[in-house]
Short mmCIF file of C-alpha atoms and ligand atoms in Angstrom, two decimals:
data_model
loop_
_atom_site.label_atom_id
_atom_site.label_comp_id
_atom_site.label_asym_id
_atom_site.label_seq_id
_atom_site.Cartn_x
_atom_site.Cartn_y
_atom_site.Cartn_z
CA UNK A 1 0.00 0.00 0.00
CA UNK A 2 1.52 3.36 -1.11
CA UNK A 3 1.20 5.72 1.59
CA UNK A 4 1.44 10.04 1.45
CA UNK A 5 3.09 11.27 4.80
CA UNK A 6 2.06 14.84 6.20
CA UNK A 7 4.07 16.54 8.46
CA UNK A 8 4.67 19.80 10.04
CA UNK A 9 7.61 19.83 11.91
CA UNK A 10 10.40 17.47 13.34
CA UNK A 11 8.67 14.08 11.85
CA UNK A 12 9.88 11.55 14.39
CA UNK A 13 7.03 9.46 13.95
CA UNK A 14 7.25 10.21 10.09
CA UNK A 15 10.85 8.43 10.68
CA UNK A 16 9.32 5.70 12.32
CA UNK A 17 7.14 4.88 9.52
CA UNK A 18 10.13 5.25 6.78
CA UNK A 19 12.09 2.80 8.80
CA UNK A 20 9.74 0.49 9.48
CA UNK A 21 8.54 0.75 5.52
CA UNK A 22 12.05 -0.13 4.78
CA UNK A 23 11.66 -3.71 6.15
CA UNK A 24 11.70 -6.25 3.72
CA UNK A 25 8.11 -7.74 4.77
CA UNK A 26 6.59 -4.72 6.05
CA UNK A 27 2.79 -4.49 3.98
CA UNK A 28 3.43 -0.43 3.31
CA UNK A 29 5.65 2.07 1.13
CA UNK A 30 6.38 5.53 1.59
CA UNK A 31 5.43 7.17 -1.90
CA UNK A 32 5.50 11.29 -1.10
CA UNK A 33 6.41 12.82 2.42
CA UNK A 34 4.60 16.29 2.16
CA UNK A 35 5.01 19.42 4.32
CA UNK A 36 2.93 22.47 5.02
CA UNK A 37 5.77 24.53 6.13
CA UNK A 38 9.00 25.31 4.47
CA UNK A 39 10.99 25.10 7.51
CA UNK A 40 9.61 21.35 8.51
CA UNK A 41 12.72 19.42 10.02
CA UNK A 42 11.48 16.31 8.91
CA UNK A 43 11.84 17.33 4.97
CA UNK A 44 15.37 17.32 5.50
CA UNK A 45 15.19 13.40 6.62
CA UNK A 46 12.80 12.25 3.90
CA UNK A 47 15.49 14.02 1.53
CA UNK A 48 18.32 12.12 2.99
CA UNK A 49 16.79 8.67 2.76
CA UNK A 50 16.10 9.66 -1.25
CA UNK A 51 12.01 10.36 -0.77
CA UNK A 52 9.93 12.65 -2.64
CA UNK A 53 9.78 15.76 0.21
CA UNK A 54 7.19 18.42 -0.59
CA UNK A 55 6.39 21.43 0.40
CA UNK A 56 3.01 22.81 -0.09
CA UNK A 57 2.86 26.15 2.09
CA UNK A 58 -0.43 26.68 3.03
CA UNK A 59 0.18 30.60 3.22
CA UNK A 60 1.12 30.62 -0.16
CA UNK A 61 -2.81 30.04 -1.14
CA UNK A 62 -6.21 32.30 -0.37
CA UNK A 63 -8.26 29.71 1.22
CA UNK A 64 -8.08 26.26 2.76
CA UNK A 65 -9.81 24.94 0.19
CA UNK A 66 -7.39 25.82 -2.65
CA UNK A 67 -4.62 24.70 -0.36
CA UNK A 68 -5.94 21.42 0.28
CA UNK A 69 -6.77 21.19 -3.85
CA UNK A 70 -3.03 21.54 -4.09
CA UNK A 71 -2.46 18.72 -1.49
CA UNK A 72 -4.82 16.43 -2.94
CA UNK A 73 -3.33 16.95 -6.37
CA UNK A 74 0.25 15.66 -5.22
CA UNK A 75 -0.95 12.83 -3.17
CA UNK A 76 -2.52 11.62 -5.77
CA UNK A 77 -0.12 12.38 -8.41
CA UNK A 78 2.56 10.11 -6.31
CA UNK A 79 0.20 7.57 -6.08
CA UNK A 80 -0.95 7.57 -2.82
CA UNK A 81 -3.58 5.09 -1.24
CA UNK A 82 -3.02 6.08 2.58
CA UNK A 83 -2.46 9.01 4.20
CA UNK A 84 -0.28 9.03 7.64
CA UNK A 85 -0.81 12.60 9.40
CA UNK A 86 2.22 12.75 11.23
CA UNK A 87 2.59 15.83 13.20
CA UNK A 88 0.32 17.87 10.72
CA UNK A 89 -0.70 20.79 12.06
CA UNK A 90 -3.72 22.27 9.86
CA UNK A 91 -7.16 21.65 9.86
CA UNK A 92 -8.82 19.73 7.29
CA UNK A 93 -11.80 20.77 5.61
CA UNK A 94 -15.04 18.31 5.48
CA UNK A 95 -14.29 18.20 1.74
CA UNK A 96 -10.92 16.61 1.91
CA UNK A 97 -11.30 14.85 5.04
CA UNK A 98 -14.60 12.66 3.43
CA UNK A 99 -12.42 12.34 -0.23
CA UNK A 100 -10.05 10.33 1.86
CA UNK A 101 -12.58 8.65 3.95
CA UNK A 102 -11.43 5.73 5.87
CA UNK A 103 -8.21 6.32 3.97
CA UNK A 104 -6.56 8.85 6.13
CA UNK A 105 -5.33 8.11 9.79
CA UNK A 106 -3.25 10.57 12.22
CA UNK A 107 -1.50 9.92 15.73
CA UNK A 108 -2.36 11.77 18.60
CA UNK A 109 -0.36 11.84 21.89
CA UNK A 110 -3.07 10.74 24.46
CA UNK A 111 -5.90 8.03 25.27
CA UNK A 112 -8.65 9.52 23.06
CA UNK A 113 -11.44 10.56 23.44
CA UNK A 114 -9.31 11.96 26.52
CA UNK A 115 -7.44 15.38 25.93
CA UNK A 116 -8.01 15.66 22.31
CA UNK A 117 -6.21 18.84 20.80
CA UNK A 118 -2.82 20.59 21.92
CA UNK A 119 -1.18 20.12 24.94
CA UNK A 120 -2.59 17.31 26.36
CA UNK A 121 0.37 16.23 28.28
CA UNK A 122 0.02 19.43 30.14
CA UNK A 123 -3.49 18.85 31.07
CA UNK A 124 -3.00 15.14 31.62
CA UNK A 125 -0.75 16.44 34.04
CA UNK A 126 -3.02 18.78 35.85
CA UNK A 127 -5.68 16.10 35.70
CA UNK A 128 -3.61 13.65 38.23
CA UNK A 129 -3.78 11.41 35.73
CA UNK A 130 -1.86 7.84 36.09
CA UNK A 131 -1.86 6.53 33.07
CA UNK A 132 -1.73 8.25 29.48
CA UNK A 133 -0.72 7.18 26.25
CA UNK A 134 -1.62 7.42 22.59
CA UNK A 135 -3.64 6.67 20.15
CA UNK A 136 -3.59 5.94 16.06
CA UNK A 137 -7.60 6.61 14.65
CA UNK A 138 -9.01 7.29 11.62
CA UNK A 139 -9.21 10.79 10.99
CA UNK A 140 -13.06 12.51 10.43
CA UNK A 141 -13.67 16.31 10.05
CA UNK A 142 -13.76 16.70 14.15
CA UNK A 143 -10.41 16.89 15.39
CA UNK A 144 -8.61 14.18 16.80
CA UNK A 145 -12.19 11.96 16.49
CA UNK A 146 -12.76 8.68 14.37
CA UNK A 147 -12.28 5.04 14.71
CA UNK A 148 -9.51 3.95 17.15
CA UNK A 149 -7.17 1.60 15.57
CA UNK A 150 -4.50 0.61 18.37
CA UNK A 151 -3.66 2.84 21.69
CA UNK A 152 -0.47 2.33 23.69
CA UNK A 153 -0.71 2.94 27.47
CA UNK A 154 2.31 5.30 28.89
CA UNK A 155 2.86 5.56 32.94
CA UNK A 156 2.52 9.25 34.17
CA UNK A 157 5.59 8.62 36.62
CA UNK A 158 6.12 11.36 40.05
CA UNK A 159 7.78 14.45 39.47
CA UNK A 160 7.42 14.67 35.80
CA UNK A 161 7.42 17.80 33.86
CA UNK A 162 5.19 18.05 30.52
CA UNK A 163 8.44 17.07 28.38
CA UNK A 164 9.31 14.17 30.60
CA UNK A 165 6.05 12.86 29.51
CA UNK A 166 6.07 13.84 26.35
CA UNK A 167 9.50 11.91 25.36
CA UNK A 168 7.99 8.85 26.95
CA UNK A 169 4.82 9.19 25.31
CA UNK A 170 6.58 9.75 22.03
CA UNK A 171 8.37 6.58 22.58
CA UNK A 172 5.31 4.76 22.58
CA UNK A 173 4.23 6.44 19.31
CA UNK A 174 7.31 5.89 17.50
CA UNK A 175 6.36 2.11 18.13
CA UNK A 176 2.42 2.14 17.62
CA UNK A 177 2.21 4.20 14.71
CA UNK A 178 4.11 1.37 12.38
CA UNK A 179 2.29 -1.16 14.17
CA UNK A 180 -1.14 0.53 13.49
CA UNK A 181 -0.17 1.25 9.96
CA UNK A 182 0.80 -2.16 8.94
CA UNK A 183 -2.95 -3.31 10.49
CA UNK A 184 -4.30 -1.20 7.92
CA UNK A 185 -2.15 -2.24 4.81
CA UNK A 186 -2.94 -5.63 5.67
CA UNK A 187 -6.14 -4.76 5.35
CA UNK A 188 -7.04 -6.46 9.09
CA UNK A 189 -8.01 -3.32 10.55
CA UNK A 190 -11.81 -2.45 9.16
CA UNK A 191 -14.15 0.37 10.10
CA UNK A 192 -17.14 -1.31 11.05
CA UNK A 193 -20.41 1.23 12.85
CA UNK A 194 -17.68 3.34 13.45
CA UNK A 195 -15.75 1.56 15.36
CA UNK A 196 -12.23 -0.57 14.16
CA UNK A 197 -12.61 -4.19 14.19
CA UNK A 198 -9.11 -5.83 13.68
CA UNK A 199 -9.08 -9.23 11.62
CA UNK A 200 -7.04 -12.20 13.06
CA UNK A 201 -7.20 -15.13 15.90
CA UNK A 202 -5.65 -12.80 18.69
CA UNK A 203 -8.55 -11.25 20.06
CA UNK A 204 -6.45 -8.60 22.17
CA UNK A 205 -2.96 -8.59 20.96
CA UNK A 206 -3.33 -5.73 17.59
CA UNK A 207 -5.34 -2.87 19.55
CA UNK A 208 -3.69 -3.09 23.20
CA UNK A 209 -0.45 -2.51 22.81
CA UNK A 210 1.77 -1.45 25.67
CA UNK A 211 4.91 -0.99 24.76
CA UNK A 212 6.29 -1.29 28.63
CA UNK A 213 5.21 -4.78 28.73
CA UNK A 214 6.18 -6.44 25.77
CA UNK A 215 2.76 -6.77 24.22
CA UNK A 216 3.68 -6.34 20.60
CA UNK A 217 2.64 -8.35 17.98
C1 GRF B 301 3.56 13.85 18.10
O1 GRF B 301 3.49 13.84 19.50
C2 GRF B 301 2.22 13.54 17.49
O2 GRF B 301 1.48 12.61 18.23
C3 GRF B 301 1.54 14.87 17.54
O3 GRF B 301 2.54 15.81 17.23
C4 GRF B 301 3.83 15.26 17.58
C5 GRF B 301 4.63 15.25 16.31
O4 GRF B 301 5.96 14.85 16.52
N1 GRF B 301 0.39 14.90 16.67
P1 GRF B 301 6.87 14.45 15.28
O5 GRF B 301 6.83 15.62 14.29
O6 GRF B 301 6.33 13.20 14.69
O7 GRF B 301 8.25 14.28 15.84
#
């Protein structure tokens, strides 16, 4: 399955898909990494390991709508049958967001439907909160809502500051997102009422996956 990769930023978890992509078995290809900003650190990476790395600045274009015309054009002109949102950080319009219906998923750094949006590790923090994680879904036109694929618990430990969680946290993505990914390009992982039903004899294995423990696979 040829996947289109949108970033923002620093693209760790974008890395985590291109090496885990590189493995001779793994059910997924990178085809296009694409950026909204210029600046993105993770276009420097994806042009390093010899991918297509575009940049499509959304201030360069009057509305979201034209923007996201622009984005839709490249995906499609690399191929692309998947789209990983990896540390994107604009808003999607209903319009694109039901073109790539069931074929766009994202990574957010929590337990959803807990502390959807920014900063949640500063809020989970706040909360008291024990246990956080994240979570890989399906991506709809409300933020950070749609079918849960796989979630990864993460400890809250004593003492920690909102980038002591966050590294730990982003651990845990770095190893769920290829995990989730490669449940959808083997097709196991199927939206069913709205919810993701995963194919397969292991009835909890593919969705809880705790990184801490061993559980994966
Ligand atoms: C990650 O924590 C991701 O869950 C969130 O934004 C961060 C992006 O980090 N959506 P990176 O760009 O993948 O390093």
């Amino acid at each position: 399955m040829k996947i289109g990769i949108l970033i923002s930023g620093r693209g760790s978890n974008m890395q985590a898909l291109v090496k885990a992509a590189a493995e001779p078995d793994y059910p997924a290809e990178v085809a296009v990494v694409i950026s909204n900003r210029p600046d993105a650190l993770g276009l420097e990476y994806a042009r390093h390991v010899g991918l297509p790395a575009v940049t499509i600045d959304h201030k360069a274009y009057d509305s979201r709508e034209a923007f996201e015309r622009e984005l839709d054009r490249v995906l499609r002109q690399y191929g692309t049958e998947l789209i990983c949102n990896a540390g994107f950080m604009r808003l999607l319009t209903a319009g694109f967001v039901d073109a790539w219906h069931d074929r766009q998923i994202n990574i957010h750094p929590s337990l959803l439907p807990a502390y959807k949006g920014l900063h949640s590790h500063e809020r989970v923090l706040a909360d008291g909160v024990k246990i956080t994680g994240c979570s890989v879904h399906f991506v709809r036109t409300a933020m950070d809502a749609g079918p849960i694929i796989a979630q990864a618990a993460v400890p809250v430990l004593e003492g920690d500051e909102p980038g002591d969680l966050a590294a730990r946290v982003l651990q845990a993505e770095h190893q769920l997102y290829p995990h989730a990914l490669k449940l959808v390009a083997e097709g196991r992982a199927r939206v069913r009422d709205e919810k993701v039903v995963i194919d397969g004899n292991d009835r909890a294995a593919p969705a809880l996956f705790s990184p801490l423990i061993g559980a994966r696979d």
